[in-house]
Amino acid sequence: MQRPITLPLTVLSALCVLLAAGCVRYRTQVARVEFSAAALPTSPSGPLAFEDAVRLLVARNPELKATRAAVAAVNTQPGPQPLVASGQVMDGRLGETMLRTDVLALFGLGPRRAEIALARALRDERIRRHHERARELVADLAEAYAVEQVLRDLPAPEVAIDIASFEKAGLASRSVLAAAQSVAAESAAEAEVTAARLTDTRREVARLIGASPQAHVVPHGTDAGWPTVAEADRTRLVMARGDLQRLLATWRVADKNYRFQIARQYPNLMLGLGGNVNLSIPMQLIQLELPLDAPAKARAAEHGRRVAFHELEAGILGALHDAESARLEIRAADARLRAATERRKASLALFAARRAQLETDPAALENVVLVAGRVVDAARQHREAAVAAARARVRAARAAGWPTPATLGGGA
């Protein structure tokens, strides 16, 4: 006669204590809008090189902090099935006791290996997403630097006219006086708009590096031809874009999920050990779990992988066309800038000639005012064209795969 295996209650208690010792404790975190706003730094202040701004962006930008935390939030070692302990108490006495778990998962067999591969692929996809967002933000930073340089170097329109002396002498009509006042107002407005755009661009730099709007940042260290738009081996550069790398990682996640769902179709082998168990009934010790929904989930996962594959195809096609379109946009923006620059030069030369004529011919005042209006209008068009050209250059470099991981100091 076989004697049943007994498992004392003290063993169960000790096992529960051991498992509880490895549990993670809750850590308090206080989140309040006021505290978060007050914690924003006002530094740095003063001149800031682009390379230093990139380092600050990678380290302090809240969006990148969130994407880094998302990487750590993936459990890359999903455990086996829970260890189930059970017991029956009758008339104050502990009767049948049982410990049960999935034996295949306990030894890393069955679907667990595929589940671990899926978790690691998901972690890699989140790393790629973090790199993609970092490169997007650095490109935004570069655009702000390029625009800031353009606005900082723009000369103010010089259309000063001594209209008061003509008014006192009675040599200016009301219409000419009104036109002169309008030109003066437009000139002042253009200078104010340029100053406001310049301040707002510097504020955008502060936002990207994780500083408060009160931080006084002055970008420096870039030139008019920066960043360089690479022409050689364009396809290779496009394939290195952060968004395409992320789409490729997303396909790998879908592929690993498909493999995991395929592995889930196999039954789980549950083994139980305990005391007071009737050994003549094998199903008390060995149980099979049949995942009846697994085939349907596997078919759905296959379609999900196909979706990710076609999204990668669409991303590659779009990236190639983006790079070519951005290159053509540079040509158009540079052409507009050249035309606006020549128009501004011509208007200034014409204004100087008319103002010289005014010294000997008071009747030329009306022409001087009209040409002054052209000078202000040309200055506005030149500003808009210069800003558009700067943005087009950065966006073309961005479409061709810039910034590279090396620009981010190894890839954020």
Short mmCIF file of C-alpha atoms in Angstrom, two decimals:
data_model
loop_
_atom_site.label_atom_id
_atom_site.label_comp_id
_atom_site.label_asym_id
_atom_site.label_seq_id
_atom_site.Cartn_x
_atom_site.Cartn_y
_atom_site.Cartn_z
CA MET A 1 0.00 0.00 0.00
CA GLN A 2 1.39 3.39 -1.06
CA ARG A 3 1.49 6.15 1.52
CA PRO A 4 0.37 9.57 0.36
CA ILE A 5 2.93 12.36 0.12
CA THR A 6 2.33 14.94 2.85
CA LEU A 7 3.12 18.63 2.52
CA PRO A 8 3.01 20.33 5.93
CA LEU A 9 1.27 23.66 6.32
CA THR A 10 4.58 25.14 7.53
CA VAL A 11 6.10 24.49 4.11
CA LEU A 12 3.27 26.37 2.42
CA SER A 13 3.67 29.25 4.85
CA ALA A 14 7.42 29.41 4.26
CA LEU A 15 6.86 29.39 0.50
CA CYS A 16 4.42 32.31 0.73
CA VAL A 17 6.90 34.31 2.84
CA LEU A 18 9.67 33.62 0.32
CA LEU A 19 7.56 34.79 -2.59
CA ALA A 20 6.42 37.89 -0.74
CA ALA A 21 10.03 38.85 -0.01
CA GLY A 22 10.69 39.22 -3.74
CA CYS A 23 7.71 41.48 -4.40
CA VAL A 24 8.11 45.10 -5.50
CA ARG A 25 6.89 47.72 -3.08
CA TYR A 26 4.86 50.76 -4.07
CA ARG A 27 6.80 54.00 -4.34
CA THR A 28 4.97 57.26 -3.78
CA GLN A 29 5.11 59.88 -6.52
CA VAL A 30 3.34 63.22 -6.21
CA ALA A 31 2.16 64.79 -9.46
CA ARG A 32 0.82 68.34 -9.43
CA VAL A 33 0.68 70.86 -12.23
CA GLU A 34 1.94 73.68 -10.02
CA PHE A 35 4.95 71.69 -8.79
CA SER A 36 5.87 70.59 -12.31
CA ALA A 37 5.68 74.17 -13.62
CA ALA A 38 7.77 75.50 -10.73
CA ALA A 39 10.41 72.81 -11.29
CA LEU A 40 11.18 73.91 -14.86
CA PRO A 41 14.73 75.30 -14.99
CA THR A 42 15.46 78.79 -16.30
CA SER A 43 18.99 77.80 -17.28
CA PRO A 44 20.95 77.92 -19.47
CA SER A 45 21.21 81.63 -20.14
CA GLY A 46 23.17 83.40 -22.83
CA PRO A 47 24.96 81.98 -25.89
CA LEU A 48 24.31 78.30 -26.54
CA ALA A 49 26.04 76.26 -29.25
CA PHE A 50 23.97 73.73 -31.18
CA GLU A 51 25.98 70.75 -29.90
CA ASP A 52 25.43 71.86 -26.30
CA ALA A 53 21.73 72.36 -27.00
CA VAL A 54 21.50 68.81 -28.38
CA ARG A 55 23.02 67.39 -25.20
CA LEU A 56 20.56 69.35 -23.07
CA LEU A 57 17.65 68.25 -25.25
CA VAL A 58 18.53 64.57 -24.99
CA ALA A 59 19.00 64.79 -21.22
CA ARG A 60 16.15 67.11 -20.20
CA ASN A 61 13.34 67.07 -22.76
CA PRO A 62 10.27 65.55 -21.01
CA GLU A 63 9.13 63.73 -24.15
CA LEU A 64 12.42 61.84 -24.32
CA LYS A 65 12.25 61.10 -20.61
CA ALA A 66 8.86 59.52 -21.26
CA THR A 67 10.09 57.42 -24.19
CA ARG A 68 13.08 56.23 -22.13
CA ALA A 69 10.72 55.25 -19.32
CA ALA A 70 8.56 53.39 -21.85
CA VAL A 71 11.59 51.26 -22.75
CA ALA A 72 12.12 50.32 -19.11
CA ALA A 73 8.39 49.56 -18.76
CA VAL A 74 8.70 46.42 -20.91
CA ASN A 75 9.10 43.18 -18.97
CA THR A 76 11.63 41.24 -21.04
CA GLN A 77 11.49 38.18 -18.78
CA PRO A 78 7.83 37.18 -18.57
CA GLY A 79 7.58 34.45 -15.97
CA PRO A 80 5.97 31.02 -16.19
CA GLN A 81 2.45 30.25 -15.08
CA PRO A 82 1.72 31.04 -11.43
CA LEU A 83 2.56 28.48 -8.77
CA VAL A 84 -0.86 27.60 -7.38
CA ALA A 85 -1.09 26.30 -3.81
CA SER A 86 -4.38 24.90 -2.56
CA GLY A 87 -5.63 23.00 0.44
CA GLN A 88 -8.86 21.64 1.90
CA VAL A 89 -9.77 22.10 5.53
CA MET A 90 -12.43 19.75 6.96
CA ASP A 91 -13.41 19.55 10.64
CA GLY A 92 -10.51 21.82 11.52
CA ARG A 93 -7.96 19.56 9.89
CA LEU A 94 -5.94 20.22 6.76
CA GLY A 95 -6.85 17.63 4.19
CA GLU A 96 -5.75 17.49 0.59
CA THR A 97 -2.93 19.94 -0.26
CA MET A 98 -1.61 20.66 -3.73
CA LEU A 99 1.08 22.68 -5.53
CA ARG A 100 0.41 23.07 -9.25
CA THR A 101 2.27 24.82 -12.09
CA ASP A 102 2.92 24.59 -15.83
CA VAL A 103 5.96 22.34 -16.15
CA LEU A 104 6.80 23.36 -19.74
CA ALA A 105 6.79 27.07 -18.91
CA LEU A 106 8.81 26.43 -15.74
CA PHE A 107 11.66 25.05 -17.87
CA GLY A 108 11.34 27.67 -20.60
CA LEU A 109 9.53 25.37 -23.00
CA GLY A 110 6.23 25.74 -24.79
CA PRO A 111 5.10 29.29 -25.66
CA ARG A 112 7.23 30.97 -22.99
CA ARG A 113 10.32 31.18 -25.20
CA ALA A 114 8.29 32.84 -27.94
CA GLU A 115 6.75 35.16 -25.36
CA ILE A 116 10.23 36.23 -24.20
CA ALA A 117 11.24 36.89 -27.82
CA LEU A 118 8.09 38.99 -28.28
CA ALA A 119 8.86 41.03 -25.17
CA ARG A 120 12.40 41.72 -26.34
CA ALA A 121 11.16 42.75 -29.78
CA LEU A 122 8.69 45.12 -28.12
CA ARG A 123 11.50 46.62 -26.08
CA ASP A 124 13.59 47.12 -29.21
CA GLU A 125 10.63 48.76 -30.93
CA ARG A 126 10.32 51.22 -28.05
CA ILE A 127 14.05 51.95 -28.22
CA ARG A 128 13.63 52.72 -31.92
CA ARG A 129 10.64 54.91 -31.14
CA HIS A 130 12.76 56.79 -28.60
CA HIS A 131 15.54 57.32 -31.15
CA GLU A 132 13.00 58.42 -33.76
CA ARG A 133 11.51 61.03 -31.44
CA ALA A 134 14.97 62.22 -30.37
CA ARG A 135 15.98 62.77 -33.98
CA GLU A 136 12.72 64.57 -34.72
CA LEU A 137 13.24 66.92 -31.79
CA VAL A 138 16.86 67.59 -32.77
CA ALA A 139 15.67 68.40 -36.31
CA ASP A 140 13.13 70.82 -34.80
CA LEU A 141 15.97 72.33 -32.79
CA ALA A 142 18.08 72.72 -35.94
CA GLU A 143 15.19 74.43 -37.70
CA ALA A 144 14.86 76.87 -34.82
CA TYR A 145 18.61 77.59 -34.94
CA ALA A 146 18.52 78.18 -38.70
CA VAL A 147 15.52 80.51 -38.49
CA GLU A 148 17.00 82.36 -35.52
CA GLN A 149 20.18 83.08 -37.46
CA VAL A 150 18.18 84.42 -40.42
CA LEU A 151 16.07 86.72 -38.26
CA ARG A 152 19.08 87.89 -36.24
CA ASP A 153 21.01 88.89 -39.39
CA LEU A 154 18.14 90.66 -41.16
CA PRO A 155 18.72 94.42 -41.56
CA ALA A 156 15.86 96.70 -40.67
CA PRO A 157 14.24 98.60 -43.57
CA GLU A 158 15.70 102.11 -43.72
CA VAL A 159 13.00 104.44 -45.04
CA ALA A 160 13.51 107.53 -42.90
CA ILE A 161 11.92 110.58 -44.56
CA ASP A 162 11.96 114.07 -43.03
CA ILE A 163 8.31 114.61 -43.85
CA ALA A 164 7.83 117.14 -41.05
CA SER A 165 9.89 119.82 -42.79
CA PHE A 166 7.86 119.43 -45.98
CA GLU A 167 4.65 119.65 -43.95
CA LYS A 168 5.75 122.88 -42.28
CA ALA A 169 6.70 124.38 -45.64
CA GLY A 170 3.34 123.39 -47.08
CA LEU A 171 4.97 121.24 -49.77
CA ALA A 172 3.18 118.00 -48.90
CA SER A 173 -0.45 117.21 -49.65
CA ARG A 174 -2.65 115.38 -47.17
CA SER A 175 -2.58 112.24 -49.27
CA VAL A 176 1.21 112.24 -49.37
CA LEU A 177 1.35 112.85 -45.60
CA ALA A 178 -1.06 109.95 -45.01
CA ALA A 179 1.00 107.71 -47.28
CA ALA A 180 4.20 108.69 -45.44
CA GLN A 181 2.61 107.90 -42.06
CA SER A 182 1.46 104.54 -43.42
CA VAL A 183 4.98 103.71 -44.64
CA ALA A 184 6.44 104.67 -41.25
CA ALA A 185 3.87 102.46 -39.46
CA GLU A 186 4.60 99.53 -41.78
CA SER A 187 8.34 99.94 -41.27
CA ALA A 188 7.93 99.96 -37.49
CA ALA A 189 5.59 96.95 -37.70
CA GLU A 190 8.08 95.01 -39.80
CA ALA A 191 10.83 95.65 -37.26
CA GLU A 192 8.50 94.61 -34.44
CA VAL A 193 7.41 91.46 -36.26
CA THR A 194 11.03 90.48 -36.84
CA ALA A 195 11.88 91.06 -33.18
CA ALA A 196 8.85 89.06 -32.02
CA ARG A 197 9.67 86.17 -34.37
CA LEU A 198 13.26 86.20 -33.13
CA THR A 199 12.17 86.09 -29.49
CA ASP A 200 9.68 83.33 -30.19
CA THR A 201 12.31 81.25 -31.97
CA ARG A 202 14.59 81.52 -28.95
CA ARG A 203 11.66 80.53 -26.76
CA GLU A 204 11.19 77.43 -28.95
CA VAL A 205 14.84 76.51 -28.33
CA ALA A 206 14.21 76.83 -24.59
CA ARG A 207 11.18 74.53 -24.86
CA LEU A 208 13.10 71.87 -26.74
CA ILE A 209 15.92 71.79 -24.19
CA GLY A 210 13.43 71.50 -21.33
CA ALA A 211 13.75 75.05 -19.98
CA SER A 212 10.99 77.45 -18.96
CA PRO A 213 9.90 80.34 -21.23
CA GLN A 214 11.83 82.72 -18.95
CA ALA A 215 15.17 81.22 -20.00
CA HIS A 216 17.16 83.66 -22.14
CA VAL A 217 18.88 81.48 -24.74
CA VAL A 218 20.90 82.94 -27.63
CA PRO A 219 21.76 80.29 -30.27
CA HIS A 220 25.10 80.63 -32.02
CA GLY A 221 27.70 78.64 -33.92
CA THR A 222 25.82 77.89 -37.16
CA ASP A 223 26.29 79.36 -40.64
CA ALA A 224 24.05 80.09 -43.61
CA GLY A 225 24.72 76.75 -45.36
CA TRP A 226 23.97 74.62 -42.28
CA PRO A 227 22.94 71.82 -42.12
CA THR A 228 24.47 70.25 -45.19
CA VAL A 229 22.07 68.28 -47.36
CA ALA A 230 23.94 65.13 -48.39
CA GLU A 231 23.74 64.25 -52.07
CA ALA A 232 25.92 61.11 -52.19
CA ASP A 233 24.31 57.73 -51.51
CA ARG A 234 20.94 59.30 -50.79
CA THR A 235 19.11 55.97 -50.64
CA ARG A 236 21.35 54.71 -47.84
CA LEU A 237 20.75 57.89 -45.86
CA VAL A 238 17.00 57.64 -46.34
CA MET A 239 16.99 54.05 -45.12
CA ALA A 240 18.70 55.23 -41.93
CA ARG A 241 15.81 57.52 -41.03
CA GLY A 242 14.47 57.06 -37.52
CA ASP A 243 10.88 56.54 -38.63
CA LEU A 244 11.86 53.72 -41.00
CA GLN A 245 13.92 52.03 -38.32
CA ARG A 246 10.92 52.20 -36.02
CA LEU A 247 8.61 50.76 -38.70
CA LEU A 248 11.06 47.89 -39.19
CA ALA A 249 11.06 47.25 -35.43
CA THR A 250 7.26 47.31 -35.45
CA TRP A 251 7.25 44.60 -38.13
CA ARG A 252 9.58 42.51 -35.96
CA VAL A 253 7.18 42.86 -33.05
CA ALA A 254 4.34 41.67 -35.28
CA ASP A 255 6.46 38.73 -36.46
CA LYS A 256 7.37 37.71 -32.91
CA ASN A 257 3.73 38.02 -31.87
CA TYR A 258 2.79 35.71 -34.74
CA ARG A 259 5.38 33.16 -33.56
CA PHE A 260 4.07 33.48 -30.00
CA GLN A 261 0.49 32.86 -31.07
CA ILE A 262 1.64 29.83 -33.06
CA ALA A 263 3.39 28.45 -29.96
CA ARG A 264 0.27 29.06 -27.85
CA GLN A 265 -1.60 26.44 -29.87
CA TYR A 266 0.20 23.63 -28.05
CA PRO A 267 -1.35 22.32 -24.82
CA ASN A 268 0.02 23.34 -21.44
CA LEU A 269 1.14 20.50 -19.17
CA MET A 270 0.14 21.17 -15.54
CA LEU A 271 1.84 19.06 -12.83
CA GLY A 272 0.61 18.96 -9.26
CA LEU A 273 2.31 17.69 -6.12
CA GLY A 274 0.64 17.40 -2.76
CA GLY A 275 -0.46 15.33 0.17
CA ASN A 276 -3.48 13.10 0.70
CA VAL A 277 -3.82 12.76 -3.07
CA ASN A 278 -5.42 9.67 -4.53
CA LEU A 279 -2.69 8.40 -6.86
CA SER A 280 -5.17 6.17 -8.66
CA ILE A 281 -6.63 9.31 -10.27
CA PRO A 282 -3.83 10.64 -12.55
CA MET A 283 -5.70 13.81 -13.48
CA GLN A 284 -5.18 15.00 -9.92
CA LEU A 285 -1.45 15.14 -10.61
CA ILE A 286 -1.28 15.86 -14.35
CA GLN A 287 -3.61 18.21 -16.20
CA LEU A 288 -3.70 19.41 -19.79
CA GLU A 289 -4.86 22.93 -20.69
CA LEU A 290 -6.12 23.26 -24.26
CA PRO A 291 -6.08 26.88 -25.56
CA LEU A 292 -9.10 26.63 -27.85
CA ASP A 293 -8.82 30.29 -28.94
CA ALA A 294 -5.17 29.99 -30.02
CA PRO A 295 -5.73 29.11 -33.74
CA ALA A 296 -7.96 32.12 -34.27
CA LYS A 297 -5.45 34.39 -32.53
CA ALA A 298 -2.63 32.94 -34.63
CA ARG A 299 -4.51 33.71 -37.86
CA ALA A 300 -5.19 37.26 -36.64
CA ALA A 301 -1.51 37.69 -35.73
CA GLU A 302 -0.51 36.62 -39.24
CA HIS A 303 -2.69 39.37 -40.69
CA GLY A 304 -1.23 41.80 -38.17
CA ARG A 305 2.26 40.98 -39.42
CA ARG A 306 1.08 41.61 -42.97
CA VAL A 307 -0.23 45.02 -41.91
CA ALA A 308 3.15 45.93 -40.41
CA PHE A 309 4.93 44.75 -43.58
CA HIS A 310 2.83 46.95 -45.84
CA GLU A 311 3.20 49.90 -43.46
CA LEU A 312 6.97 49.49 -43.75
CA GLU A 313 6.62 49.44 -47.54
CA ALA A 314 4.55 52.60 -47.43
CA GLY A 315 7.06 54.26 -45.11
CA ILE A 316 9.99 53.48 -47.42
CA LEU A 317 8.11 54.72 -50.48
CA GLY A 318 7.07 57.89 -48.67
CA ALA A 319 10.60 58.52 -47.38
CA LEU A 320 12.12 58.26 -50.86
CA HIS A 321 9.56 60.68 -52.24
CA ASP A 322 9.97 63.01 -49.24
CA ALA A 323 13.70 63.26 -49.88
CA GLU A 324 13.19 64.09 -53.54
CA SER A 325 10.36 66.53 -52.83
CA ALA A 326 12.42 68.28 -50.15
CA ARG A 327 15.33 68.63 -52.58
CA LEU A 328 13.02 70.29 -55.11
CA GLU A 329 11.56 72.51 -52.41
CA ILE A 330 15.06 73.78 -51.64
CA ARG A 331 15.45 74.79 -55.27
CA ALA A 332 12.16 76.65 -55.19
CA ALA A 333 12.87 78.30 -51.84
CA ASP A 334 16.36 79.38 -52.92
CA ALA A 335 14.93 80.81 -56.15
CA ARG A 336 12.36 82.82 -54.20
CA LEU A 337 15.06 84.02 -51.83
CA ARG A 338 17.30 85.13 -54.69
CA ALA A 339 14.42 87.03 -56.26
CA ALA A 340 13.46 88.63 -52.94
CA THR A 341 17.08 89.61 -52.27
CA GLU A 342 17.41 91.29 -55.66
CA ARG A 343 14.09 93.06 -55.24
CA ARG A 344 15.19 94.42 -51.89
CA LYS A 345 18.50 95.62 -53.32
CA ALA A 346 16.72 97.27 -56.23
CA SER A 347 14.18 98.99 -53.99
CA LEU A 348 16.92 100.33 -51.74
CA ALA A 349 18.88 101.63 -54.73
CA LEU A 350 15.78 103.26 -56.18
CA PHE A 351 14.91 104.79 -52.81
CA ALA A 352 18.39 106.26 -52.50
CA ALA A 353 18.12 107.75 -55.98
CA ARG A 354 14.70 109.28 -55.33
CA ARG A 355 15.80 110.67 -52.00
CA ALA A 356 18.80 112.30 -53.65
CA GLN A 357 16.45 113.81 -56.22
CA LEU A 358 14.32 115.16 -53.39
CA GLU A 359 17.18 117.38 -52.22
CA THR A 360 16.84 119.49 -55.38
CA ASP A 361 13.23 118.82 -56.36
CA PRO A 362 10.57 119.01 -53.63
CA ALA A 363 7.98 117.71 -56.10
CA ALA A 364 9.68 114.30 -55.94
CA LEU A 365 8.31 113.72 -52.42
CA GLU A 366 5.40 111.62 -53.65
CA ASN A 367 7.73 109.30 -55.57
CA VAL A 368 10.00 109.00 -52.51
CA VAL A 369 7.06 107.91 -50.34
CA LEU A 370 5.88 105.39 -52.92
CA VAL A 371 9.35 103.89 -53.27
CA ALA A 372 9.69 103.79 -49.47
CA GLY A 373 6.57 101.62 -49.39
CA ARG A 374 8.23 99.29 -51.88
CA VAL A 375 11.30 99.09 -49.65
CA VAL A 376 9.20 98.00 -46.67
CA ASP A 377 7.25 95.51 -48.77
CA ALA A 378 10.50 94.11 -50.21
CA ALA A 379 11.94 93.77 -46.70
CA ARG A 380 8.90 91.76 -45.60
CA GLN A 381 9.09 89.48 -48.62
CA HIS A 382 12.82 89.02 -48.10
CA ARG A 383 12.26 88.02 -44.46
CA GLU A 384 9.58 85.50 -45.38
CA ALA A 385 11.68 84.04 -48.22
CA ALA A 386 14.81 83.79 -46.05
CA VAL A 387 12.91 82.00 -43.27
CA ALA A 388 11.29 79.64 -45.78
CA ALA A 389 14.68 78.82 -47.32
CA ALA A 390 16.19 78.10 -43.91
CA ARG A 391 13.31 75.78 -43.02
CA ALA A 392 13.52 74.06 -46.42
CA ARG A 393 17.22 73.34 -45.95
CA VAL A 394 16.72 71.72 -42.56
CA ARG A 395 13.73 69.73 -43.77
CA ALA A 396 15.64 68.46 -46.80
CA ALA A 397 18.48 67.30 -44.58
CA ARG A 398 15.90 65.72 -42.30
CA ALA A 399 14.24 63.88 -45.20
CA ALA A 400 17.62 62.51 -46.26
CA GLY A 401 18.26 60.86 -42.89
CA TRP A 402 19.76 63.70 -40.82
CA PRO A 403 20.37 63.96 -37.91
CA THR A 404 22.30 60.73 -37.61
CA PRO A 405 22.82 58.92 -34.29
CA ALA A 406 26.32 60.47 -34.21
CA THR A 407 24.74 63.93 -34.17
CA LEU A 408 22.87 62.91 -31.04
CA GLY A 409 26.06 61.79 -29.34
CA GLY A 410 25.68 58.10 -30.15
CA GLY A 411 21.89 57.99 -30.44
CA ALA A 412 20.24 59.46 -27.34
#
